[in-house]
Coordinates of C-alpha atoms in Angstrom, one line a residue:
M227 CA -17.7 -14.1 -20.9
S228 CA -18.0 -11.8 -18.0
T229 CA -21.0 -9.5 -17.7
G230 CA -21.9 -6.5 -15.6
R231 CA -20.4 -3.1 -14.8
A232 CA -16.7 -3.2 -14.0
A233 CA -14.2 -0.7 -12.5
V234 CA -11.5 0.0 -15.0
V235 CA -8.2 1.7 -14.2
T236 CA -7.8 4.7 -16.5
G237 CA -5.1 6.8 -14.7
I238 CA -2.2 6.4 -12.2
G239 CA 0.0 8.7 -10.2
S240 CA 2.4 8.7 -7.3
Y241 CA 4.4 11.0 -5.0
V242 CA 7.1 10.7 -2.4
P243 CA 8.4 13.6 -0.3
P244 CA 11.8 15.0 -1.3
N245 CA 13.6 14.1 1.9
I246 CA 15.8 11.0 1.2
V247 CA 17.0 9.1 4.2
T248 CA 19.7 6.5 3.7
N249 CA 20.7 3.6 5.8
E250 CA 23.9 5.5 6.7
D251 CA 21.7 8.4 8.0
L252 CA 19.8 6.0 10.3
S253 CA 23.0 4.4 11.5
R254 CA 24.1 7.7 13.0
R255 CA 21.3 7.7 15.6
L256 CA 20.4 4.0 15.8
D257 CA 22.3 0.8 16.8
T258 CA 22.3 -0.5 13.3
S259 CA 24.3 -0.5 10.0
D260 CA 23.7 -0.5 6.3
D261 CA 24.6 -4.2 6.1
W262 CA 22.1 -5.0 8.9
I263 CA 19.3 -3.2 7.3
R264 CA 19.9 -4.5 3.8
T265 CA 20.3 -8.1 5.0
R266 CA 17.0 -8.1 7.0
T267 CA 14.8 -5.8 4.9
G268 CA 16.3 -5.3 1.5
I269 CA 16.0 -1.5 2.0
A270 CA 18.8 1.0 1.0
E271 CA 16.9 4.3 1.3
R272 CA 13.5 5.7 1.8
F273 CA 11.6 9.1 1.9
F274 CA 10.4 10.9 5.0
V275 CA 8.0 13.8 5.3
S276 CA 9.4 17.1 6.5
P277 CA 7.9 18.8 9.6
G278 CA 4.5 20.2 8.8
T279 CA 3.8 17.8 5.9
S280 CA 0.8 15.6 6.3
T281 CA -0.8 12.5 4.7
G282 CA -3.3 14.8 3.1
D283 CA -0.4 16.8 1.4
L284 CA 1.0 13.5 0.0
A285 CA -2.5 12.4 -1.2
V286 CA -3.2 15.6 -3.0
E287 CA 0.1 15.4 -5.0
A288 CA -0.5 11.7 -6.0
G289 CA -4.2 12.5 -6.8
L290 CA -3.2 15.4 -9.1
R291 CA -0.9 13.1 -11.1
A292 CA -3.5 10.4 -11.4
L293 CA -6.2 12.8 -12.6
K294 CA -3.8 14.2 -15.2
S295 CA -2.9 10.7 -16.3
A296 CA -6.6 10.0 -16.8
G297 CA -7.0 13.2 -18.9
D298 CA -8.2 15.4 -16.0
E299 CA -11.6 13.7 -16.0
Q300 CA -14.0 14.8 -13.3
V301 CA -14.5 11.9 -10.8
G302 CA -17.6 11.1 -8.9
A303 CA -16.0 10.1 -5.6
V304 CA -12.8 10.1 -3.6
V305 CA -11.6 7.1 -1.5
L306 CA -8.5 7.6 0.7
A307 CA -6.8 4.5 2.1
T308 CA -4.6 5.5 5.1
T309 CA -3.5 4.6 8.6
T310 CA -2.2 8.1 9.3
P311 CA -5.1 10.5 8.7
D312 CA -4.4 14.2 9.2
Q313 CA -6.6 14.1 12.3
P314 CA -8.8 11.5 14.1
C315 CA -11.9 13.5 13.0
P316 CA -13.0 14.3 10.4
A317 CA -11.8 11.9 7.6
T318 CA -9.0 13.3 5.5
A319 CA -10.6 12.4 2.1
P320 CA -13.1 15.3 2.0
Q321 CA -10.3 17.8 2.5
V322 CA -8.3 16.1 -0.2
A323 CA -11.3 16.3 -2.6
A324 CA -11.7 19.9 -1.8
R325 CA -8.1 20.8 -2.4
L326 CA -8.2 18.9 -5.7
G327 CA -11.1 21.1 -6.8
L328 CA -13.5 18.2 -7.1
G329 CA -16.4 20.0 -5.5
Q330 CA -18.9 18.3 -3.1
V331 CA -18.3 14.7 -4.3
P332 CA -18.7 11.8 -1.8
A333 CA -15.3 11.2 0.0
F334 CA -14.3 8.9 2.8
D335 CA -11.3 7.1 4.3
V336 CA -10.6 3.4 4.4
A337 CA -8.4 2.0 7.3
A338 CA -6.9 -1.3 6.6
V339 CA -3.2 -0.5 7.2
C340 CA -1.0 -2.0 4.5
S341 CA -3.9 -3.7 2.9
G342 CA -5.6 -0.4 2.4
F343 CA -5.2 -0.1 -1.3
L344 CA -6.9 -3.4 -2.0
Y345 CA -9.7 -2.6 0.4
G346 CA -9.9 0.7 -1.3
L347 CA -10.2 -1.0 -4.7
A348 CA -13.1 -3.1 -3.4
S349 CA -14.8 0.1 -2.1
A350 CA -14.3 1.9 -5.4
A351 CA -15.4 -1.1 -7.5
G352 CA -18.5 -1.4 -5.3
L353 CA -19.5 2.2 -5.8
I354 CA -19.1 1.8 -9.6
A355 CA -20.9 -1.6 -9.8
A356 CA -23.8 -0.3 -7.8
G357 CA -24.2 2.7 -10.0
V358 CA -23.6 5.2 -7.2
V359 CA -20.9 6.9 -9.3
D360 CA -19.3 6.4 -12.7
S361 CA -15.7 7.1 -11.6
V362 CA -13.6 7.1 -8.5
L363 CA -10.2 8.6 -7.5
L364 CA -8.6 6.1 -5.2
I365 CA -5.6 7.4 -3.2
A366 CA -3.5 5.4 -0.8
A367 CA -1.2 7.6 1.3
D368 CA 0.7 7.2 4.5
A369 CA 3.0 9.4 6.5
F370 CA 4.1 6.4 8.5
T371 CA 7.1 8.1 10.1
T372 CA 4.7 10.2 12.1
I373 CA 3.6 7.1 14.1
I374 CA 7.0 5.3 14.2
N375 CA 9.2 5.5 17.3
P376 CA 12.4 7.0 15.9
E377 CA 14.4 5.0 18.5
D378 CA 13.0 1.6 17.6
R379 CA 15.3 0.1 15.0
T380 CA 12.9 -2.8 14.2
T381 CA 10.4 -0.4 12.7
A382 CA 12.3 2.9 12.1
V383 CA 14.4 1.3 9.4
I384 CA 11.5 -0.2 7.5
F385 CA 8.6 2.3 7.3
A386 CA 8.6 5.4 5.1
D387 CA 6.2 7.9 3.6
G388 CA 4.5 8.2 0.2
A389 CA 1.3 8.1 -1.8
G390 CA -0.1 6.4 -4.9
A391 CA -3.4 6.9 -6.7
V392 CA -5.5 5.4 -9.5
V393 CA -8.6 6.7 -11.3
L394 CA -11.2 4.1 -12.0
R395 CA -14.2 4.4 -14.3
A396 CA -17.2 2.3 -15.2
G397 CA -16.5 -0.1 -18.1
S398 CA -16.7 -3.6 -19.4
P399 CA -15.3 -6.5 -17.4
D400 CA -13.4 -7.7 -20.5
E401 CA -11.5 -4.5 -21.4
P402 CA -7.9 -3.8 -20.4
G403 CA -7.7 -2.3 -16.9
A404 CA -10.9 -3.9 -15.6
L405 CA -10.5 -5.2 -12.1
G406 CA -10.8 -9.0 -11.8
P407 CA -12.0 -10.9 -8.8
L408 CA -11.1 -9.3 -5.4
V409 CA -10.2 -11.6 -2.5
L410 CA -10.2 -10.0 1.0
G411 CA -9.9 -11.3 4.5
S412 CA -9.2 -10.4 8.2
D413 CA -8.5 -12.0 11.5
G414 CA -9.2 -9.6 14.4
E415 CA -8.1 -12.2 17.0
L416 CA -4.5 -11.4 16.0
S417 CA -4.9 -7.6 16.0
H418 CA -2.2 -7.3 18.6
L419 CA 0.5 -8.3 16.1
I420 CA 0.3 -4.9 14.4
E421 CA -1.1 -2.0 16.4
V422 CA -0.9 1.5 17.9
P423 CA -2.2 0.8 21.4
A424 CA -3.1 4.4 22.5
G425 CA -5.1 7.2 21.1
G426 CA -8.4 5.5 20.5
S427 CA -11.6 5.2 22.5
R428 CA -10.5 2.0 24.3
Q429 CA -7.4 3.6 25.8
R430 CA -9.1 7.0 26.4
S431 CA -12.1 5.5 28.2
S432 CA -9.9 3.4 30.4
G433 CA -9.2 6.4 32.7
R434 CA -5.5 5.6 32.7
P435 CA -2.9 7.8 30.9
A436 CA -1.1 6.0 28.1
A437 CA 2.6 5.2 28.3
P438 CA 4.6 7.3 25.8
E439 CA 5.6 4.3 23.8
D440 CA 1.9 3.3 23.4
H441 CA 1.4 6.2 21.0
Y442 CA 3.8 4.5 18.5
F443 CA 3.2 1.8 15.9
R444 CA 4.4 -1.6 17.1
M445 CA 4.7 -4.9 15.3
L446 CA 5.6 -8.4 16.4
G447 CA 7.9 -9.2 13.5
R448 CA 8.3 -12.9 13.6
D449 CA 4.6 -13.8 13.9
T450 CA 3.8 -11.1 11.3
Y451 CA 6.2 -12.6 8.8
R452 CA 4.6 -16.0 9.1
H453 CA 1.0 -14.8 8.7
A454 CA 2.0 -12.4 5.9
V455 CA 3.5 -15.1 3.8
E456 CA 0.6 -17.5 4.4
R457 CA -2.2 -15.0 3.8
M458 CA -0.7 -13.4 0.7
T459 CA 0.1 -16.7 -0.8
S460 CA -3.4 -18.1 -0.2
A461 CA -5.2 -14.9 -1.3
S462 CA -3.1 -14.7 -4.5
T463 CA -3.8 -18.3 -5.4
E464 CA -7.5 -17.8 -4.9
A465 CA -7.6 -14.6 -6.9
A466 CA -5.8 -16.2 -9.8
E467 CA -8.1 -19.2 -9.7
R468 CA -11.2 -17.0 -9.6
A469 CA -9.9 -15.1 -12.6
G470 CA -9.4 -18.3 -14.5
W471 CA -5.6 -17.8 -14.5
R472 CA -2.9 -20.3 -13.8
L473 CA -0.1 -18.8 -11.7
A474 CA 2.1 -19.4 -14.7
D475 CA -0.1 -16.9 -16.6
V476 CA 0.9 -14.0 -14.3
D477 CA 3.2 -11.6 -16.2
R478 CA 3.8 -9.2 -13.3
F479 CA 3.5 -9.8 -9.5
A480 CA 2.9 -6.6 -7.5
A481 CA 3.0 -7.4 -3.8
H482 CA 2.9 -5.0 -0.9
Q483 CA 6.5 -3.9 -0.4
A484 CA 6.7 -5.1 3.3
N485 CA 10.1 -6.7 3.5
A486 CA 12.4 -8.2 0.8
R487 CA 12.3 -11.6 2.7
I488 CA 8.5 -11.7 2.7
L489 CA 8.3 -10.8 -1.0
A490 CA 10.8 -13.5 -1.9
A491 CA 9.0 -16.1 0.3
V492 CA 5.6 -15.4 -1.2
S493 CA 6.9 -15.3 -4.8
D494 CA 8.7 -18.6 -4.3
R495 CA 5.7 -20.3 -2.9
L496 CA 3.6 -19.1 -5.9
G497 CA 6.3 -20.2 -8.3
I498 CA 6.7 -16.7 -9.8
P499 CA 10.2 -16.2 -11.3
E500 CA 12.3 -13.2 -10.3
E501 CA 12.0 -11.5 -13.6
R502 CA 8.2 -11.3 -13.2
R503 CA 8.3 -9.8 -9.7
L504 CA 7.9 -6.0 -9.4
S505 CA 9.8 -4.4 -6.5
N506 CA 11.0 -1.0 -5.4
I507 CA 11.4 -1.6 -1.7
A508 CA 15.2 -1.0 -1.9
R509 CA 14.5 2.6 -2.9
V510 CA 11.3 3.5 -1.0
G511 CA 10.9 1.1 1.9
N512 CA 7.6 0.1 3.3
T513 CA 5.1 2.9 2.5
G514 CA 2.0 1.3 4.1
A515 CA -1.2 1.5 2.0
A516 CA 0.7 3.5 -0.7
S517 CA 3.0 0.6 -1.4
I518 CA 1.2 -1.1 -4.3
P519 CA 0.0 2.0 -6.3
L520 CA 3.4 3.6 -5.8
L521 CA 5.0 0.4 -7.2
L522 CA 2.6 0.2 -10.2
A523 CA 3.2 3.9 -11.1
E524 CA 6.9 3.6 -10.9
A525 CA 7.0 0.3 -12.9
T526 CA 4.8 1.8 -15.6
A527 CA 6.9 4.9 -15.9
E528 CA 10.1 2.7 -16.2
G529 CA 8.6 0.3 -18.7
R530 CA 8.7 -2.7 -16.4
L531 CA 4.9 -2.9 -16.5
T532 CA 3.3 -2.5 -19.9
A533 CA -0.1 -2.7 -21.6
G534 CA -1.4 -6.3 -21.8
N535 CA 0.6 -7.6 -18.8
R536 CA -1.5 -9.9 -16.6
V537 CA -0.9 -8.5 -13.1
L538 CA -1.5 -10.1 -9.7
L539 CA -1.7 -7.8 -6.7
T540 CA -1.6 -8.8 -3.1
A541 CA -1.1 -7.2 0.4
F542 CA -1.1 -7.9 4.1
G543 CA -1.5 -5.5 7.0
G544 CA -2.8 -4.8 10.4
G545 CA -6.2 -6.0 11.5
L546 CA -5.0 -8.5 10.6
S547 CA -6.1 -7.9 7.0
W548 CA -5.1 -9.1 3.6
G549 CA -6.2 -9.3 0.0
A550 CA -5.4 -10.0 -3.6
A551 CA -6.8 -9.0 -7.1
T552 CA -6.1 -9.4 -10.8
L553 CA -6.2 -7.2 -13.8
T554 CA -4.8 -6.9 -17.3
W555 CA -2.7 -3.7 -17.4
P556 CA -4.1 -1.0 -19.7
E557 CA -2.2 1.6 -21.7
L558 CA -1.6 4.5 -19.3
Q559 CA 0.1 7.8 -19.4
T560 CA 2.4 8.5 -16.4
I561 CA 2.9 12.1 -15.1

């Protein structure tokens, strides 16, 4: 039997901005079509922020819903996973905590691109296990469209905006909602596969002005696909093994909603049948770090994810970074 102090999911919430963008909308300004986008990504529509809306705004909305789901409990810390902070300095999390009325709790950002939620889970679980706090509000939010070149059809049709959040509290490792083993990894030698080249100290200290396109997110799709499939498959296998699960024991598979082809390839390699795969990429696109908690909140609200389900989570993102985790889903109220 497991011992120790575990992080237990006790609330969940999500938020997407109201601006729906369909494939037809994108086809009016890009050399693309609904069929091209659906065939290559599985996406039909997505949500974009309106001018003036920031990642922090999305995070506050998702955080409010998660706190209400948890019974409006006062949390001891806020962790925000994002690639699109409101500004380079300071971190966005303290402002989000203040706007949520949480007082002077510790708050910080985690930057692991699309793996951000899993890295955030590890950070939150560590705070709880160490006894630093008894509860954490973990929010994953990205306004990805603010760093996407609107003229680049390889990324503009995939990425979108949204936020998801969970509340975690200290509890027993054997109760529903307790996080199981977390598997994380990175490979900085391949950082060029997913990057925004300009805007950081390396470019600014070079003494050379950045090219306009270097301020936008870029991704080498073919190589990213291969590494995403390999890393999410291996991390998922390891997380299940460390939890003492067989892959056949997994009731629901919640992978980062990167691309429908990637999701299918990873699920097939793991032997997880289609009826056990959670997906919402067709409706929301790739929302970066927000992808997994947004998916979990939606699936819970729709009854596709229910108490007692054994859930396997996995993600892959820039860094390169990746991760996986397990938990048995608790009884949660969705707002």
